[in-house]
Short mmCIF file of N, CA, C and O in Angstrom, two decimals:
data_model
loop_
_atom_site.label_atom_id
_atom_site.label_comp_id
_atom_site.label_asym_id
_atom_site.label_seq_id
_atom_site.Cartn_x
_atom_site.Cartn_y
_atom_site.Cartn_z
N MET A 260 15.60 -31.07 224.52
CA MET A 260 14.72 -31.34 225.45
C MET A 260 13.24 -30.62 224.40
O MET A 260 12.93 -29.53 223.65
N ASN A 261 12.29 -31.64 224.66
CA ASN A 261 10.66 -31.25 224.34
C ASN A 261 10.33 -30.00 224.73
O ASN A 261 9.76 -30.23 226.01
N ARG A 262 10.08 -28.96 224.47
CA ARG A 262 9.47 -27.68 225.50
C ARG A 262 8.17 -28.17 225.39
O ARG A 262 7.66 -27.45 226.66
N LYS A 263 7.17 -28.70 224.76
CA LYS A 263 6.06 -28.87 225.13
C LYS A 263 5.81 -29.78 226.20
O LYS A 263 4.81 -29.43 226.92
N ASN A 264 6.65 -31.17 226.51
CA ASN A 264 6.90 -32.05 227.00
C ASN A 264 6.78 -31.35 228.61
O ASN A 264 6.74 -31.01 229.74
N PHE A 265 8.03 -30.21 228.82
CA PHE A 265 8.30 -29.68 229.83
C PHE A 265 7.38 -28.61 230.07
O PHE A 265 7.46 -28.62 231.51
N GLU A 266 6.54 -27.91 229.41
CA GLU A 266 5.42 -26.84 230.10
C GLU A 266 4.66 -28.03 230.26
O GLU A 266 4.00 -27.32 231.75
N SER A 267 4.01 -29.13 230.00
CA SER A 267 3.05 -29.66 230.54
C SER A 267 3.57 -30.24 231.98
O SER A 267 2.62 -30.10 232.94
N ILE A 268 4.69 -30.69 232.03
CA ILE A 268 5.26 -31.04 233.36
C ILE A 268 5.34 -29.75 234.22
O ILE A 268 5.05 -29.95 235.54
N TYR A 269 5.85 -29.04 233.74
CA TYR A 269 5.83 -27.67 234.59
C TYR A 269 4.45 -27.13 235.39
O TYR A 269 4.44 -26.72 236.34
N LYS A 270 3.50 -27.10 234.31
CA LYS A 270 1.95 -26.74 234.70
C LYS A 270 1.47 -27.78 236.04
O LYS A 270 0.60 -27.07 236.92
N TYR A 271 1.73 -29.17 235.64
CA TYR A 271 1.58 -30.02 236.64
C TYR A 271 2.25 -30.08 238.23
O TYR A 271 1.57 -29.56 238.99
N TYR A 272 3.07 -29.22 237.96
CA TYR A 272 4.03 -29.20 239.08
C TYR A 272 3.68 -28.05 239.99
O TYR A 272 3.64 -27.89 241.06
N LYS A 273 3.25 -27.24 239.13
CA LYS A 273 2.73 -25.53 239.73
C LYS A 273 1.56 -25.87 240.54
O LYS A 273 1.49 -25.27 241.51
N LYS A 274 0.85 -26.45 239.55
CA LYS A 274 -0.93 -26.68 240.16
C LYS A 274 -0.61 -27.80 241.38
O LYS A 274 -1.62 -27.57 242.11
N ASN A 275 0.12 -28.81 241.47
CA ASN A 275 -0.12 -29.47 242.82
C ASN A 275 1.54 -29.42 243.68
O ASN A 275 2.00 -30.04 244.58
N PHE A 276 1.97 -28.26 243.32
CA PHE A 276 2.82 -27.81 244.53
C PHE A 276 2.79 -27.71 246.25
O PHE A 276 3.44 -28.32 246.45
N ARG A 277 1.58 -27.73 246.22
CA ARG A 277 1.60 -27.85 248.06
C ARG A 277 1.80 -28.96 248.27
O ARG A 277 2.64 -29.62 249.41
N GLU A 278 1.35 -30.22 247.45
CA GLU A 278 1.65 -31.62 248.00
C GLU A 278 3.09 -31.99 247.69
O GLU A 278 4.11 -32.64 248.28
N ILE A 279 3.63 -31.68 246.21
CA ILE A 279 5.00 -31.91 246.04
C ILE A 279 6.10 -31.43 246.54
O ILE A 279 6.98 -31.82 247.13
N GLY A 280 5.64 -29.98 247.38
CA GLY A 280 6.53 -29.21 247.90
C GLY A 280 6.99 -29.58 249.08
O GLY A 280 7.91 -29.57 249.44
N LYS A 281 6.21 -30.40 249.74
CA LYS A 281 6.63 -31.03 250.95
C LYS A 281 7.81 -31.70 251.11
O LYS A 281 8.69 -31.68 251.88
N GLU A 282 8.10 -32.57 249.87
CA GLU A 282 8.87 -33.40 249.59
C GLU A 282 10.08 -32.96 248.89
O GLU A 282 11.43 -33.17 249.08
N GLU A 283 10.18 -31.77 248.35
CA GLU A 283 10.80 -31.02 247.10
C GLU A 283 11.66 -29.68 247.58
O GLU A 283 12.17 -28.93 247.11
N LEU A 284 11.11 -29.19 248.90
CA LEU A 284 11.15 -28.00 249.20
C LEU A 284 12.74 -27.87 249.36
O LEU A 284 13.36 -26.60 249.20
N TYR A 285 13.54 -28.74 249.80
CA TYR A 285 15.00 -28.45 249.97
C TYR A 285 15.89 -28.12 248.92
O TYR A 285 16.96 -27.57 248.71
N LYS A 286 15.23 -28.44 247.64
CA LYS A 286 15.78 -27.99 246.16
C LYS A 286 15.59 -26.35 245.82
O LYS A 286 16.46 -26.05 245.59
N TRP A 287 14.55 -26.14 246.52
CA TRP A 287 14.19 -24.60 246.25
C TRP A 287 14.86 -24.04 247.19
O TRP A 287 15.88 -22.50 246.82
N GLU A 288 15.10 -24.47 248.55
CA GLU A 288 16.11 -23.70 249.12
C GLU A 288 17.86 -24.04 248.99
O GLU A 288 18.30 -22.95 248.77
N ALA A 289 17.89 -25.13 248.31
CA ALA A 289 19.30 -25.17 247.75
C ALA A 289 19.71 -23.97 246.80
O ALA A 289 20.51 -23.44 246.69
N VAL A 290 18.56 -23.85 245.89
CA VAL A 290 18.37 -22.67 244.59
C VAL A 290 18.73 -21.46 245.33
O VAL A 290 19.65 -20.48 244.88
N ALA A 291 18.10 -21.13 246.17
CA ALA A 291 17.70 -19.89 247.08
C ALA A 291 19.17 -19.73 247.48
O ALA A 291 19.61 -18.49 247.36
N HIS A 292 19.80 -20.50 248.42
CA HIS A 292 21.13 -20.51 248.62
C HIS A 292 22.31 -19.74 247.91
O HIS A 292 22.94 -19.26 248.16
N PHE A 293 22.30 -21.27 246.81
CA PHE A 293 22.75 -20.65 245.65
C PHE A 293 22.84 -19.55 244.97
O PHE A 293 23.90 -18.46 245.41
N GLN A 294 21.77 -18.73 245.19
CA GLN A 294 21.71 -17.61 244.09
C GLN A 294 22.07 -16.45 245.19
O GLN A 294 22.84 -15.43 244.94
N LYS A 295 21.65 -16.81 246.72
CA LYS A 295 22.43 -15.54 247.33
C LYS A 295 23.89 -15.81 247.58
O LYS A 295 24.46 -14.34 247.62
N TYR A 296 24.78 -16.98 247.71
CA TYR A 296 25.91 -16.57 247.66
C TYR A 296 27.10 -16.71 246.53
O TYR A 296 28.23 -16.43 246.76
N TRP A 297 26.50 -16.60 245.46
CA TRP A 297 27.13 -16.58 244.07
C TRP A 297 27.43 -15.39 243.76
O TRP A 297 26.74 -14.51 243.67
N ASP A 298 28.85 -15.41 243.55
CA ASP A 298 29.28 -14.26 242.92
C ASP A 298 30.85 -14.53 242.44
O ASP A 298 31.64 -14.73 242.63
N MET A 299 30.46 -14.19 241.01
CA MET A 299 31.33 -14.88 240.12
C MET A 299 32.68 -14.00 240.31
O MET A 299 33.56 -14.40 239.98
N GLU A 300 32.45 -12.56 240.62
CA GLU A 300 33.88 -11.77 240.92
C GLU A 300 34.18 -11.90 242.41
O GLU A 300 35.04 -10.93 242.90
N SER A 301 34.21 -13.14 243.54
CA SER A 301 34.51 -13.00 244.64
C SER A 301 35.94 -12.87 244.53
O SER A 301 36.77 -13.83 243.80
N ALA A 302 36.78 -12.48 245.59
CA ALA A 302 38.25 -12.73 245.62
C ALA A 302 38.31 -14.00 245.99
O ALA A 302 39.76 -14.39 245.56
N ASP A 303 37.50 -14.69 246.49
CA ASP A 303 38.25 -15.91 246.88
C ASP A 303 37.01 -17.00 246.21
O ASP A 303 36.29 -17.51 246.83
N PHE A 304 37.45 -17.27 245.05
CA PHE A 304 36.07 -17.73 244.09
C PHE A 304 36.18 -19.32 244.46
O PHE A 304 34.97 -19.78 244.34
N PRO A 305 36.93 -20.23 245.04
CA PRO A 305 36.79 -21.26 245.70
C PRO A 305 36.17 -21.40 246.93
O PRO A 305 35.22 -22.54 246.99
N GLU A 306 36.11 -20.50 247.58
CA GLU A 306 35.45 -20.65 249.30
C GLU A 306 33.99 -20.03 248.49
O GLU A 306 33.28 -20.57 249.27
N MET A 307 33.80 -19.28 247.58
CA MET A 307 32.58 -18.99 247.56
C MET A 307 31.80 -19.98 246.97
O MET A 307 30.59 -19.99 246.94
N LEU A 308 32.20 -20.67 245.87
CA LEU A 308 31.86 -21.55 245.09
C LEU A 308 31.39 -22.82 246.28
O LEU A 308 30.04 -23.21 246.34
N LYS A 309 32.19 -22.96 247.12
CA LYS A 309 31.93 -24.22 248.32
C LYS A 309 31.01 -23.75 249.13
O LYS A 309 29.79 -24.50 249.50
N THR A 310 31.02 -22.29 249.41
CA THR A 310 29.49 -21.88 249.96
C THR A 310 28.30 -21.74 249.14
O THR A 310 26.96 -22.15 249.73
N ALA A 311 28.37 -21.37 248.17
CA ALA A 311 27.32 -21.01 247.31
C ALA A 311 26.70 -22.80 247.06
O ALA A 311 25.50 -22.67 247.19
N LEU A 312 27.24 -23.93 247.43
CA LEU A 312 27.02 -25.14 246.85
C LEU A 312 26.89 -26.06 248.10
O LEU A 312 26.15 -27.22 247.51
N TYR A 313 26.65 -25.40 248.87
CA TYR A 313 26.44 -25.69 250.47
C TYR A 313 25.15 -26.75 250.25
O TYR A 313 25.29 -27.93 251.03
N LYS A 314 24.31 -26.07 250.04
CA LYS A 314 23.07 -26.95 250.47
C LYS A 314 22.60 -27.86 249.12
O LYS A 314 21.50 -28.24 249.31
N THR A 315 22.96 -28.17 247.97
CA THR A 315 23.20 -28.80 247.27
C THR A 315 22.76 -30.42 247.39
O THR A 315 22.09 -31.37 247.00
N HIS A 316 23.43 -30.85 248.51
CA HIS A 316 23.51 -32.10 249.07
C HIS A 316 23.39 -33.46 247.77
O HIS A 316 24.33 -33.38 246.92
N ASN A 317 22.34 -33.83 247.90
CA ASN A 317 22.02 -35.17 246.69
C ASN A 317 21.69 -34.37 245.12
O ASN A 317 21.66 -35.55 244.26
N LEU A 318 21.65 -33.16 245.41
CA LEU A 318 21.40 -32.70 243.98
C LEU A 318 22.82 -32.86 243.11
O LEU A 318 22.43 -32.90 241.97
N LEU A 319 23.95 -32.94 243.72
CA LEU A 319 25.30 -32.76 242.83
C LEU A 319 25.88 -34.10 243.40
O LEU A 319 26.86 -34.04 242.91
N ASP A 320 25.61 -34.73 244.22
CA ASP A 320 26.27 -35.82 244.72
C ASP A 320 25.44 -36.90 244.67
O ASP A 320 24.45 -36.73 245.54
N ALA A 321 25.89 -38.28 243.96
CA ALA A 321 24.84 -39.38 244.26
C ALA A 321 25.70 -40.52 244.15
O ALA A 321 26.48 -40.55 243.23
N GLY A 322 25.60 -41.41 244.88
CA GLY A 322 26.24 -42.96 245.07
C GLY A 322 27.71 -42.61 245.11
O GLY A 322 28.42 -42.07 245.70
N LYS A 323 28.28 -43.18 243.93
CA LYS A 323 29.50 -43.23 244.13
C LYS A 323 30.16 -42.04 243.28
O LYS A 323 31.53 -42.02 242.77
N TYR A 324 29.35 -40.73 242.66
CA TYR A 324 29.98 -39.91 241.85
C TYR A 324 29.64 -38.72 242.50
O TYR A 324 28.67 -38.49 243.35
N PHE A 325 30.83 -37.66 242.72
CA PHE A 325 30.85 -36.47 243.45
C PHE A 325 31.27 -35.37 243.05
O PHE A 325 32.06 -34.77 243.40
N PRO A 326 30.24 -35.11 241.83
CA PRO A 326 31.03 -33.77 241.22
C PRO A 326 30.80 -32.60 241.84
O PRO A 326 31.60 -31.53 241.42
N ASN A 327 29.98 -32.31 243.21
CA ASN A 327 30.25 -31.06 244.02
C ASN A 327 31.38 -31.23 244.43
O ASN A 327 32.13 -29.95 244.23
N ARG A 328 32.20 -32.04 244.95
CA ARG A 328 33.38 -32.03 245.49
C ARG A 328 34.43 -32.08 244.53
O ARG A 328 35.35 -31.48 244.75
N MET A 329 34.22 -32.47 243.33
CA MET A 329 35.44 -32.49 242.38
C MET A 329 35.41 -31.15 241.90
O MET A 329 36.63 -30.42 241.76
N LEU A 330 34.66 -30.59 241.89
CA LEU A 330 34.40 -29.19 241.24
C LEU A 330 34.92 -28.07 242.35
O LEU A 330 35.56 -27.57 241.87
N CYS A 331 34.65 -28.56 243.43
CA CYS A 331 35.22 -27.26 244.58
C CYS A 331 36.79 -27.80 244.90
O CYS A 331 37.55 -26.56 244.76
N LEU A 332 37.11 -28.91 244.45
CA LEU A 332 38.28 -28.97 244.41
C LEU A 332 39.34 -28.90 243.26
O LEU A 332 40.27 -28.48 243.48
N ALA A 333 38.66 -28.95 241.86
CA ALA A 333 39.18 -28.49 241.31
C ALA A 333 39.42 -26.78 241.14
O ALA A 333 40.37 -26.15 240.87
N ALA A 334 38.28 -26.07 242.02
CA ALA A 334 38.23 -24.71 241.88
C ALA A 334 39.58 -24.31 243.05
O ALA A 334 40.01 -23.47 242.53
N GLU A 335 39.56 -25.37 243.84
CA GLU A 335 40.83 -24.79 244.54
C GLU A 335 42.23 -24.99 244.19
O GLU A 335 43.16 -24.04 244.18
N ARG A 336 42.16 -25.68 243.04
CA ARG A 336 43.45 -26.40 242.52
C ARG A 336 43.77 -25.30 241.08
O ARG A 336 44.67 -24.72 240.77
N GLU A 337 42.63 -24.99 240.57
CA GLU A 337 42.93 -24.13 239.25
C GLU A 337 41.80 -22.98 239.21
O GLU A 337 40.42 -23.20 238.49
N PRO A 338 41.50 -22.20 240.01
CA PRO A 338 40.30 -21.56 240.19
C PRO A 338 40.12 -20.57 238.88
O PRO A 338 38.82 -20.22 238.66
N GLY A 339 41.15 -20.14 238.34
CA GLY A 339 40.68 -19.42 236.82
C GLY A 339 40.11 -19.85 235.65
O GLY A 339 39.28 -19.86 235.17
N LYS A 340 40.41 -21.17 235.76
CA LYS A 340 39.83 -22.22 234.86
C LYS A 340 38.57 -22.52 235.13
O LYS A 340 37.63 -22.63 234.18
N VAL A 341 38.11 -22.84 236.50
CA VAL A 341 36.91 -23.70 237.02
C VAL A 341 36.06 -22.10 236.75
O VAL A 341 34.97 -22.24 236.10
N LYS A 342 36.61 -20.93 237.03
CA LYS A 342 35.60 -19.68 236.98
C LYS A 342 35.30 -19.39 235.41
O LYS A 342 34.30 -19.00 234.82
N LYS A 343 36.37 -19.71 234.51
CA LYS A 343 36.11 -19.47 233.33
C LYS A 343 35.14 -20.35 232.50
O LYS A 343 34.01 -19.91 231.75
N HIS A 344 35.45 -21.67 232.71
CA HIS A 344 34.19 -23.01 232.28
C HIS A 344 33.01 -22.59 232.87
O HIS A 344 32.05 -22.85 232.22
N LEU A 345 32.41 -22.32 234.39
CA LEU A 345 31.37 -21.95 234.95
C LEU A 345 30.80 -20.77 234.07
O LEU A 345 29.66 -20.82 233.98
N SER A 346 31.58 -19.66 233.71
CA SER A 346 30.95 -18.50 232.95
C SER A 346 30.37 -18.78 231.80
O SER A 346 29.27 -18.32 231.16
N ILE A 347 31.18 -19.65 230.93
CA ILE A 347 30.77 -20.12 229.35
C ILE A 347 29.66 -21.02 229.80
O ILE A 347 28.75 -21.01 229.06
N PHE A 348 29.78 -22.01 231.04
CA PHE A 348 28.21 -22.70 231.10
C PHE A 348 27.52 -22.27 231.40
O PHE A 348 26.08 -22.11 230.85
N LEU A 349 27.36 -21.06 232.52
CA LEU A 349 26.27 -20.15 232.82
C LEU A 349 25.50 -19.57 231.66
O LEU A 349 24.27 -19.14 231.73
N THR A 350 26.61 -18.94 230.99
CA THR A 350 26.44 -17.90 229.63
C THR A 350 25.29 -18.60 228.82
O THR A 350 24.14 -18.73 228.34
N LEU A 351 25.93 -20.00 228.34
CA LEU A 351 25.19 -20.74 227.51
C LEU A 351 23.87 -21.38 227.97
O LEU A 351 22.76 -21.22 227.47
N HIS A 352 23.55 -21.86 229.11
CA HIS A 352 22.40 -22.05 229.92
C HIS A 352 21.31 -20.81 229.89
O HIS A 352 20.22 -20.75 229.42
N TRP A 353 22.00 -19.63 230.23
CA TRP A 353 21.02 -18.31 229.90
C TRP A 353 20.49 -18.24 228.40
O TRP A 353 19.13 -17.97 228.33
N ILE A 354 21.44 -18.13 227.55
CA ILE A 354 20.78 -18.00 226.14
C ILE A 354 20.07 -19.20 225.77
O ILE A 354 19.05 -18.96 225.33
N TRP A 355 19.97 -20.52 226.27
CA TRP A 355 19.28 -21.36 225.86
C TRP A 355 17.91 -21.06 226.88
O TRP A 355 16.76 -21.50 226.26
N LYS A 356 17.87 -20.49 227.96
CA LYS A 356 16.78 -20.27 228.62
C LYS A 356 15.94 -19.20 228.10
O LYS A 356 14.50 -19.61 227.86
N ILE A 357 16.54 -18.32 227.60
CA ILE A 357 15.58 -17.30 227.08
C ILE A 357 14.99 -17.48 225.49
O ILE A 357 14.51 -16.82 225.13
N GLY A 358 15.75 -18.80 224.87
CA GLY A 358 15.22 -19.04 223.72
C GLY A 358 16.06 -18.40 222.60
O GLY A 358 15.70 -18.31 221.35
N PHE A 359 17.41 -18.18 222.57
CA PHE A 359 18.11 -17.59 221.35
C PHE A 359 18.97 -18.81 220.78
O PHE A 359 19.54 -19.43 221.50
#
């Protein structure tokens, strides 16, 4: 990802958020919902995942592709594996985000 391009887009988005936000508010609500319900240590990981992803709608499902449902189904069948791989993914994302 080109950080300079990203920063330019981000500044535009932030400056014009009142207009853009009218159409995109559901995305921020989905993020807030996810953050509120995400608990990697949940005793019922599959149910927690399903609850945390509840408001993602078209953000994780589109057309003939249903990654949200597949992820939740995989978590029901193999909760330990899904938890492990999500932990790795989120750790890598966090490392990328802070620039290490």
